[in-house]
Amino acid sequence: MNATARKTENPTQLPSSAKSGTVIALNRRPLPRLNARRIGMALITNVLPPFVVLAVLIGIWQIACSHPGASLPPPSQVWEEAHDLITAPFFNNGPQDLGLAWRVLVSLERVAIGFGLAAVVGVILGAIVGQSLWAMRGLDPIFQVLRTVPPLAWLPLSLAAFQNANPSAIFVIFITSIWPVIINTAVGVRNIPEDYRNIARVLRLNPLEFFIRIMVPAAAPYIFTGLRIGVGLSWLAIVAAEMLTGGVGIGFFIWDAWNSSRLSDIIVALAYIGVTGFILDKLVALVGSVITRGTARN
C-alpha cells in the first residue's frame, strides 16, 4: 500500500476543524502601515538641508547688501518692492500688466513646442546616426560644429527667415536643445547589445519594428539623459530670446525691468526661472525613470 493510500485511510491525522467541515480562515497579510518616523527622517534628510543653506545665503545677502550705497537690494527691500509679484503671481490687469506665473506659462508654451519638436527630430536623427556608419561619418562632424553656436547667434537669422518673433523664439529653442538629444541617442543606439540585434534578425523585424521594439527601449536611458540636458538648454534659450523678441514672456519682463531699474523685480523673476527650470528637469527625469524602470534616474 502506497503512502497516499495510508494517508487516506488514517483520518485521525486531519485537523479537527477539517473533520467537522468548518472553514479554516487563511492568514491575511497585514496592510502596510505608514511609518511616520521614516517619513519624517526622509523629509529631514532631503528637505531640511536645502532650506538651511538657503536661509544662510539669504542671511549673508542681507548683511552684505544692507549698508548704504550697496549696488543690489537686500532681501528685505526685495520683499517690500516686489511684494505683489511674490504673493500674487496670477494677477491680470492688462496685456502687459501680468503676474509672473502668466508670463512663465507663456514662455513654457514656446518651450513645449520647440522642445517637443527637438525631442522627436533629435531621437530620429540620433537613431539614424547611431545605426548607420555612413550617416555618422557624414552628419556627426556637422552636428559637432553647429552645437557650439550660442543660442542668441541664431536669433538674427531666425528673425530674417520667419519675420515674426514667436516662431523665431521657437526656432531658437529647437536649434539649441536638439543637439544633446541627437548625440545621446546616437551613443545609446551604438551601445545596443549585439544579442538584441540578433533577436531582431531571428524575428525578421522590419526597420520600423526594430526602431520601436528594440532600438528605443534599449537606448532609452541615453535618450532621456539627452532630453534632460535639452530641456534645460531650451529654458535657457527662451529666456535669452525673449529679451530681444519682446512679448509677455518672462525673458522680456526681465529686460523691461532692467530698463526701468527695477532690480527687485528682476531678482524675483530669476527665482521664478530657477524654480521652473528645476521642475522641468525633475519632470523629464521622472518620466525617464518610469519608462526605463529606474535606469535613467541619474
XYZ file of N, CA, C and O in Angstrom, residues 122-132 181-194 196-197 210-211 214-223:
156
model
N 15.231 64.952 -32.867
C 16.518 64.535 -32.322
C 16.620 63.034 -32.138
O 17.664 62.446 -32.424
N 15.556 62.401 -31.661
C 15.581 60.948 -31.486
C 15.697 60.249 -32.840
O 16.461 59.283 -32.992
N 14.972 60.734 -33.827
C 15.026 60.103 -35.154
C 16.414 60.263 -35.771
O 17.021 59.297 -36.252
N 16.954 61.485 -35.758
C 18.284 61.706 -36.322
C 19.355 60.959 -35.535
O 20.299 60.407 -36.119
N 19.216 60.943 -34.216
C 20.187 60.205 -33.412
C 20.168 58.721 -33.707
O 21.218 58.071 -33.728
N 18.977 58.166 -33.928
C 18.880 56.750 -34.274
C 19.532 56.467 -35.618
O 20.221 55.450 -35.784
N 19.349 57.371 -36.570
C 19.971 57.190 -37.891
C 21.488 57.260 -37.781
O 22.216 56.424 -38.337
N 21.983 58.250 -37.042
C 23.431 58.403 -36.897
C 24.030 57.228 -36.131
O 25.114 56.730 -36.471
N 23.336 56.748 -35.110
C 23.856 55.627 -34.347
C 23.783 54.304 -35.070
O 24.604 53.412 -34.837
N 22.822 54.151 -35.954
C 22.620 52.885 -36.643
C 23.465 52.768 -37.903
O 23.921 51.680 -38.248
N 23.693 53.884 -38.583
C 24.402 53.860 -39.863
C 25.798 54.454 -39.706
O 25.954 55.588 -39.241
N 20.096 65.794 -27.585
C 19.193 64.668 -27.856
C 19.776 63.791 -28.959
O 19.800 62.553 -28.846
N 20.271 64.418 -30.017
C 20.860 63.655 -31.124
C 22.077 62.871 -30.653
O 22.207 61.670 -30.910
N 22.973 63.555 -29.955
C 24.240 62.927 -29.578
C 24.006 61.777 -28.596
O 24.567 60.680 -28.754
N 23.189 61.989 -27.583
C 22.957 60.929 -26.608
C 22.181 59.763 -27.203
O 22.438 58.604 -26.846
N 21.229 60.052 -28.091
C 20.514 58.958 -28.748
C 21.457 58.134 -29.608
O 21.385 56.895 -29.609
N 22.332 58.801 -30.344
C 23.291 58.081 -31.188
C 24.212 57.200 -30.350
O 24.494 56.043 -30.710
N 24.687 57.708 -29.227
C 25.534 56.907 -28.341
C 24.758 55.704 -27.803
O 25.282 54.581 -27.736
N 23.506 55.915 -27.410
C 22.698 54.815 -26.915
C 22.452 53.741 -27.959
O 22.512 52.543 -27.660
N 22.196 54.144 -29.206
C 21.961 53.174 -30.275
C 23.233 52.385 -30.575
O 23.188 51.167 -30.802
N 24.373 53.060 -30.560
C 25.628 52.354 -30.827
C 25.967 51.358 -29.723
O 26.723 50.405 -29.958
N 25.441 51.555 -28.527
C 25.728 50.663 -27.409
C 24.664 49.589 -27.204
O 24.671 48.921 -26.158
N 23.755 49.430 -28.154
C 22.777 48.343 -28.055
C 23.509 47.006 -28.157
O 24.310 46.802 -29.066
N 23.259 46.082 -27.231
C 23.950 44.776 -27.291
C 23.675 44.055 -28.607
O 22.581 44.139 -29.175
N 24.673 43.343 -29.059
C 24.548 42.617 -30.320
C 23.490 41.520 -30.227
O 22.883 41.159 -31.246
N 20.582 41.785 -28.930
C 19.305 42.380 -29.308
C 19.159 42.431 -30.824
O 18.075 42.185 -31.369
N 20.226 42.767 -31.478
C 20.176 42.826 -32.952
C 19.977 41.431 -33.545
O 19.278 41.258 -34.548
N 11.959 47.348 -35.628
C 13.222 47.335 -34.877
C 13.414 48.642 -34.122
O 13.874 48.649 -32.971
N 13.030 49.763 -34.744
C 13.165 51.064 -34.092
C 12.268 51.162 -32.857
O 12.699 51.641 -31.804
N 12.954 47.530 -30.322
C 14.310 47.198 -29.864
C 15.125 48.453 -29.589
O 15.653 48.648 -28.490
N 15.214 49.332 -30.585
C 16.145 50.444 -30.503
C 15.768 51.443 -29.420
O 16.586 51.796 -28.554
N 14.524 51.916 -29.444
C 14.108 52.947 -28.483
C 14.138 52.424 -27.048
O 14.680 53.095 -26.157
N 13.586 51.231 -26.731
C 13.680 50.759 -25.337
C 15.113 50.542 -24.863
O 15.445 50.850 -23.719
N 15.978 50.017 -25.744
C 17.347 49.741 -25.325
C 18.144 51.024 -25.104
O 18.999 51.097 -24.211
N 17.877 52.046 -25.907
C 18.617 53.308 -25.793
C 17.904 54.329 -24.927
O 18.368 55.478 -24.838
N 16.802 53.955 -24.286
C 16.004 54.920 -23.518
C 16.794 55.638 -22.431
O 16.631 56.851 -22.251
N 17.661 54.976 -21.652
C 18.423 55.736 -20.642
C 19.262 56.849 -21.251
O 19.332 57.950 -20.701
N 19.903 56.584 -22.384
C 20.690 57.611 -23.057
C 19.785 58.704 -23.617
O 20.121 59.898 -23.559
N 18.651 58.296 -24.160
C 17.735 59.278 -24.750
C 17.257 60.256 -23.693
O 17.243 61.482 -23.910
